[in-house]
Coordinates of C-alpha atoms and ligand atoms in Angstrom, one line a residue:
M1 CA 0.1 0.0 0.0
N2 CA 1.1 3.5 -1.0
L3 CA 0.9 5.8 2.1
F4 CA 1.1 8.8 -0.2
D5 CA -1.8 7.5 -2.7
L6 CA -4.4 10.3 -3.4
T7 CA -6.1 8.5 -6.2
G8 CA -10.0 9.4 -6.0
K9 CA -9.4 12.3 -3.7
V10 CA -10.5 15.7 -4.4
A11 CA -8.3 18.6 -3.2
L12 CA -9.4 22.4 -3.1
L13 CA -6.9 25.0 -2.7
T14 CA -6.9 28.5 -2.3
G15 CA -4.2 31.0 -3.7
A16 CA -3.0 28.1 -6.1
S17 CA -2.5 30.0 -9.4
K18 CA 1.3 30.3 -8.6
G19 CA 3.8 30.1 -5.9
M20 CA 3.4 27.5 -3.1
G21 CA -0.2 27.1 -3.7
Y22 CA 0.6 26.0 -7.3
E23 CA 3.2 23.6 -6.2
M24 CA 1.2 22.0 -3.7
A25 CA -1.6 21.4 -6.2
L26 CA 0.8 20.0 -8.5
G27 CA 2.2 17.5 -5.9
L28 CA -1.4 16.5 -4.9
A29 CA -2.3 16.0 -8.5
K30 CA 0.9 13.8 -9.2
H31 CA -0.2 11.6 -6.5
G32 CA -3.6 10.8 -8.1
A33 CA -5.8 13.6 -6.8
T34 CA -8.3 15.8 -8.7
V35 CA -7.2 19.3 -7.8
V36 CA -9.4 22.5 -7.8
I37 CA -7.1 25.5 -8.1
S38 CA -8.5 29.0 -7.1
S39 CA -7.3 32.6 -6.9
R40 CA -8.9 35.8 -8.1
T41 CA -7.4 35.8 -11.6
Q42 CA -9.3 33.2 -14.0
D43 CA -6.5 33.5 -17.0
E44 CA -3.8 32.7 -14.5
L45 CA -5.8 29.7 -13.1
D46 CA -6.6 28.4 -16.8
A47 CA -2.9 28.5 -17.6
A48 CA -2.0 26.9 -14.2
A49 CA -4.5 24.1 -14.5
A50 CA -3.5 23.4 -18.1
Q51 CA 0.2 23.1 -16.9
I52 CA -0.9 20.7 -14.1
N53 CA -2.9 18.6 -16.7
E54 CA 0.0 18.3 -19.0
A55 CA 2.2 17.1 -16.2
V56 CA -0.2 14.4 -15.0
G57 CA -1.2 13.5 -18.5
G58 CA -5.0 13.8 -17.8
K59 CA -7.8 16.4 -16.9
R60 CA -7.6 16.4 -13.2
A61 CA -7.0 20.1 -12.4
H62 CA -9.8 22.7 -12.8
G63 CA -9.4 26.5 -12.1
I64 CA -12.2 28.4 -10.4
A65 CA -11.8 32.0 -9.6
S66 CA -12.7 33.3 -6.2
N67 CA -11.7 36.0 -3.7
I68 CA -11.3 34.5 -0.2
V69 CA -12.4 37.5 1.6
H70 CA -16.0 37.6 0.3
K71 CA -18.1 34.9 1.9
D72 CA -20.3 34.7 -1.2
S73 CA -17.3 34.2 -3.4
L74 CA -16.0 31.5 -1.3
Q75 CA -19.4 29.6 -1.0
A76 CA -19.5 29.8 -4.7
L77 CA -16.2 28.2 -4.8
V78 CA -17.1 25.3 -2.7
D79 CA -20.2 25.0 -4.7
K80 CA -18.7 24.8 -8.1
T81 CA -16.1 22.3 -6.7
H82 CA -18.8 20.0 -5.9
E83 CA -20.1 20.4 -9.4
V84 CA -16.9 19.7 -11.2
A85 CA -15.3 17.4 -9.0
G86 CA -17.5 16.1 -6.2
P87 CA -17.3 16.1 -2.4
I88 CA -13.9 17.5 -1.2
D89 CA -11.5 15.4 0.8
I90 CA -8.5 17.8 1.3
V91 CA -8.3 21.4 1.6
V92 CA -5.3 23.8 1.3
G93 CA -6.3 27.3 2.8
N94 CA -3.2 28.9 1.1
A95 CA -4.1 32.5 0.1
G96 CA -3.0 35.1 2.5
V97 CA -2.5 38.9 2.5
N98 CA -0.3 41.5 3.8
P99 CA -1.4 45.0 3.0
Y100 CA 1.0 46.8 5.4
Y101 CA 4.6 46.9 6.1
G102 CA 5.4 49.2 9.2
P103 CA 5.0 49.1 13.0
I104 CA 1.8 47.8 14.3
T105 CA 1.0 50.9 16.1
G106 CA 0.8 52.7 12.5
I107 CA -1.6 50.4 11.0
S108 CA -5.0 51.7 9.8
D109 CA -8.2 50.0 11.0
E110 CA -8.9 49.2 7.4
A111 CA -5.6 47.3 6.8
Y112 CA -6.0 45.5 10.3
E113 CA -9.3 44.3 9.3
R114 CA -8.4 43.3 5.7
T115 CA -5.3 41.1 7.3
M116 CA -7.4 39.4 9.8
N117 CA -10.3 38.9 7.6
A118 CA -8.3 37.2 4.8
N119 CA -5.7 35.4 7.1
V120 CA -8.1 34.2 9.7
Q121 CA -11.9 34.5 9.1
S122 CA -12.0 33.3 5.6
N123 CA -10.2 30.4 6.6
L124 CA -12.9 29.7 9.1
W125 CA -15.5 30.3 6.5
L126 CA -13.9 27.7 4.3
A127 CA -13.4 25.0 7.0
K128 CA -17.2 25.4 8.1
M129 CA -18.3 25.3 4.3
V130 CA -16.4 22.1 3.7
A131 CA -16.5 20.0 6.8
P132 CA -19.9 18.4 6.1
D133 CA -18.3 16.8 3.0
M134 CA -15.7 15.1 5.4
E135 CA -17.8 14.3 8.4
G136 CA -17.9 10.5 9.0
K137 CA -15.6 9.6 6.1
G138 CA -12.5 11.6 7.2
G139 CA -10.6 14.5 5.6
S140 CA -7.5 16.7 6.0
M141 CA -7.4 20.5 5.9
M142 CA -4.2 22.4 5.9
F143 CA -3.7 26.2 6.2
T144 CA -0.7 28.2 5.5
S145 CA 0.5 30.3 8.3
S146 CA 4.1 31.6 8.7
I147 CA 7.3 31.6 11.0
G148 CA 6.2 35.3 11.6
A149 CA 3.5 33.7 13.9
F150 CA 6.3 33.0 16.5
R151 CA 8.2 36.5 16.6
A152 CA 7.6 40.2 16.9
S153 CA 8.5 42.3 14.1
D154 CA 8.5 46.0 13.6
T155 CA 7.4 45.8 10.0
L156 CA 5.3 42.4 9.8
G157 CA 3.6 42.7 13.2
T158 CA -0.2 42.5 12.3
Y159 CA 0.6 39.9 9.8
G160 CA 2.4 37.7 12.5
M161 CA -0.5 38.2 14.8
S162 CA -2.9 37.0 12.0
K163 CA -0.8 33.9 11.3
L164 CA -0.6 33.1 15.0
A165 CA -4.4 33.5 15.3
L166 CA -4.6 31.1 12.2
I167 CA -2.7 28.4 14.3
G168 CA -5.0 29.1 17.1
L169 CA -8.1 28.4 14.8
V170 CA -6.2 25.3 13.5
R171 CA -6.0 24.0 17.0
N172 CA -9.4 24.6 17.8
L173 CA -11.0 23.2 14.6
A174 CA -8.7 20.1 15.2
A175 CA -10.2 19.8 18.8
E176 CA -13.7 20.4 17.7
L177 CA -13.9 18.2 14.6
G178 CA -11.4 15.6 15.5
P179 CA -14.3 13.3 16.6
K180 CA -15.7 13.4 13.3
G181 CA -12.5 12.2 11.7
I182 CA -11.3 15.7 10.2
R183 CA -7.6 16.6 10.6
F184 CA -6.5 20.2 10.8
N185 CA -2.8 21.4 10.5
A186 CA -1.0 24.5 9.9
I187 CA 2.0 25.0 7.8
C188 CA 4.7 27.8 8.8
P189 CA 7.0 28.7 5.8
G190 CA 10.2 30.6 6.4
L191 CA 11.0 33.1 3.6
V192 CA 10.2 31.6 0.5
K193 CA 10.9 33.1 -3.2
T194 CA 7.6 34.0 -4.3
D195 CA 6.1 37.3 -5.6
F196 CA 4.1 37.5 -2.3
A197 CA 7.4 38.0 -0.6
R198 CA 9.4 39.7 -3.3
E199 CA 9.7 42.9 -1.3
L200 CA 11.8 41.0 1.2
W201 CA 14.1 38.9 -0.8
D202 CA 14.5 40.6 -4.2
K203 CA 16.8 43.3 -3.5
P204 CA 20.8 43.1 -4.2
G205 CA 22.6 41.2 -1.6
V206 CA 19.8 40.3 0.5
E207 CA 19.3 36.6 -0.7
E208 CA 22.9 35.9 0.0
K209 CA 22.8 37.6 3.4
Y210 CA 19.6 35.7 4.7
S211 CA 20.8 32.5 3.3
K212 CA 24.1 32.5 5.4
A213 CA 21.9 32.6 8.7
I214 CA 19.7 29.5 7.5
P215 CA 21.2 26.1 8.4
L216 CA 19.9 24.9 4.8
Q217 CA 21.9 28.0 3.5
R218 CA 19.1 28.9 0.9
L219 CA 15.6 30.6 1.0
G220 CA 12.5 28.4 0.4
E221 CA 11.4 27.7 -3.1
P222 CA 7.8 27.0 -3.8
D223 CA 8.2 23.5 -4.6
D224 CA 9.8 22.7 -1.1
F225 CA 6.0 22.6 -0.2
A226 CA 4.7 20.2 -2.4
G227 CA 5.8 17.1 -0.3
L228 CA 4.2 18.8 2.8
A229 CA 1.0 19.0 1.2
V230 CA 1.0 15.3 -0.1
F231 CA 2.1 14.3 3.5
L232 CA -0.7 16.0 5.3
G233 CA -3.4 15.4 2.8
S234 CA -2.6 11.4 2.7
D235 CA -2.8 8.5 5.1
A236 CA 0.9 9.0 5.7
S237 CA -0.1 11.7 8.4
K238 CA -3.5 10.0 9.7
Y239 CA -2.5 10.4 13.4
M240 CA -1.6 14.0 13.1
T241 CA -3.9 16.9 13.8
G242 CA -3.7 20.3 15.5
Q243 CA 0.0 21.0 14.6
A244 CA 1.9 23.8 13.2
L245 CA 4.7 22.4 11.0
T246 CA 7.7 24.9 10.5
V247 CA 9.3 24.6 7.1
C248 CA 12.0 27.2 6.9
G249 CA 15.4 25.5 6.2
G250 CA 15.9 25.5 10.0
S251 CA 15.8 29.3 10.4
S252 CA 13.3 28.9 13.0
M253 CA 13.9 25.9 15.4
W254 CA 12.0 24.5 18.3
S255 CA 13.3 26.1 21.5
Ligands
NAP301 N1 6.4 33.7 0.6 C1 6.7 33.7 1.7 O1 8.0 33.9 2.2 C2 5.7 33.2 2.8 C3 6.3 33.0 4.1 C4 5.2 32.6 5.0 C5 4.0 32.6 4.6 N2 3.8 32.7 3.4 C6 2.2 32.5 3.1 O2 1.9 31.7 2.0 C7 0.7 31.9 1.3 C8 1.2 31.9 -0.1 O3 1.8 32.8 -0.6 P1 3.0 32.6 -1.7 O4 4.3 33.1 -1.1 O5 3.0 31.4 -2.4 O6 2.5 33.9 -2.5 P2 2.2 34.0 -4.3 O7 3.1 33.1 -5.0 O8 2.3 35.5 -4.5 O9 0.8 33.4 -4.6 C9 -0.4 34.0 -3.8 C10 -1.6 33.3 -4.3 O10 -2.8 33.7 -3.6 C11 -3.5 34.3 -4.6 N3 -4.4 35.4 -3.8 C12 -4.0 36.6 -3.4 N4 -5.1 37.3 -2.7 C13 -6.3 36.5 -2.9 C14 -7.5 36.5 -2.7 N5 -7.9 37.7 -1.8 N6 -8.2 35.6 -2.8 C15 -7.9 34.6 -3.4 N7 -6.7 34.3 -3.7 C16 -5.9 35.3 -3.5 C17 -2.9 35.0 -5.7 O11 -3.4 34.9 -6.9 P3 -4.4 36.4 -7.1 O12 -3.5 37.5 -7.0 O13 -4.5 36.3 -8.7 O14 -5.5 36.4 -6.5 C18 -1.8 33.6 -5.9 O15 -2.4 32.4 -6.4 C19 0.3 33.2 2.1 O16 -0.7 32.8 2.9 C20 1.4 33.8 2.7 O17 1.0 34.5 3.9 C21 4.5 33.3 2.3

């Protein structure tokens, strides 16, 4: 038996037209899952789904546009996923936002609410919308937090707070829905070379400087997260729930 086999499973991913979400979708599809990838931009989703289908040699990827901050849009995503692929077995709540760089004392109410709404509340909505699919038969949901959850920052403080709240959400959902067979885990990446974090790493000399301070001597790449999604989505992790898995080349170790 292949512990990582996802044949016949349906996975729904937010924030998956590019970056880590795309690579996680590709990994899940390569292990047999049908994947529904989502973001706000249909053109990019169509191109990403076509790439996944080409890689797996079949039509197992579908792109459905949705903005996670609007509850109706998220519900429409879940409904359309049911139409094109059936009941959902795996959720990857990967989309997140950071509308503000600066001290927490300087953030506007609007930016604060946007951060908390997108990074925390939308994931609760998604979990509540999909949980009925999984009750009784089991399922796995994973949400992308950040190592920013574990440290104070004078530029990313509210973002870090929102990602810590997301871990709290995961922990509570794991406790509440564990008896129904649904697992919840958080993924905490370090600095990964995506558009989202470009402001942090794409400056002369910065990548070299950060890399020297990381035990594995490099920044993260989006495809570093594919194996983790497959692990968390499959029976390989069937006794794991309520955890926050830190994937950062060793830049943030347990202490
Ligand atoms: N990169 C890092 O260093 C890092 C570190 C720790 C945690 N993270 C977290 O990792 C997650 C993914 O980021 P990434 O680095 O892989 O970024 P990315 O490559 O820039 O991809 C972000 C994805 O999210 C989508 N998206 C953005 N806002 C959205 C919204 N409101 N509704 C639906 N989709 C939305 C984007 O597409 P559209 O713009 O077309 O919607 C895109 O598909 C985020 O939760 C982020 O907080 C990133």
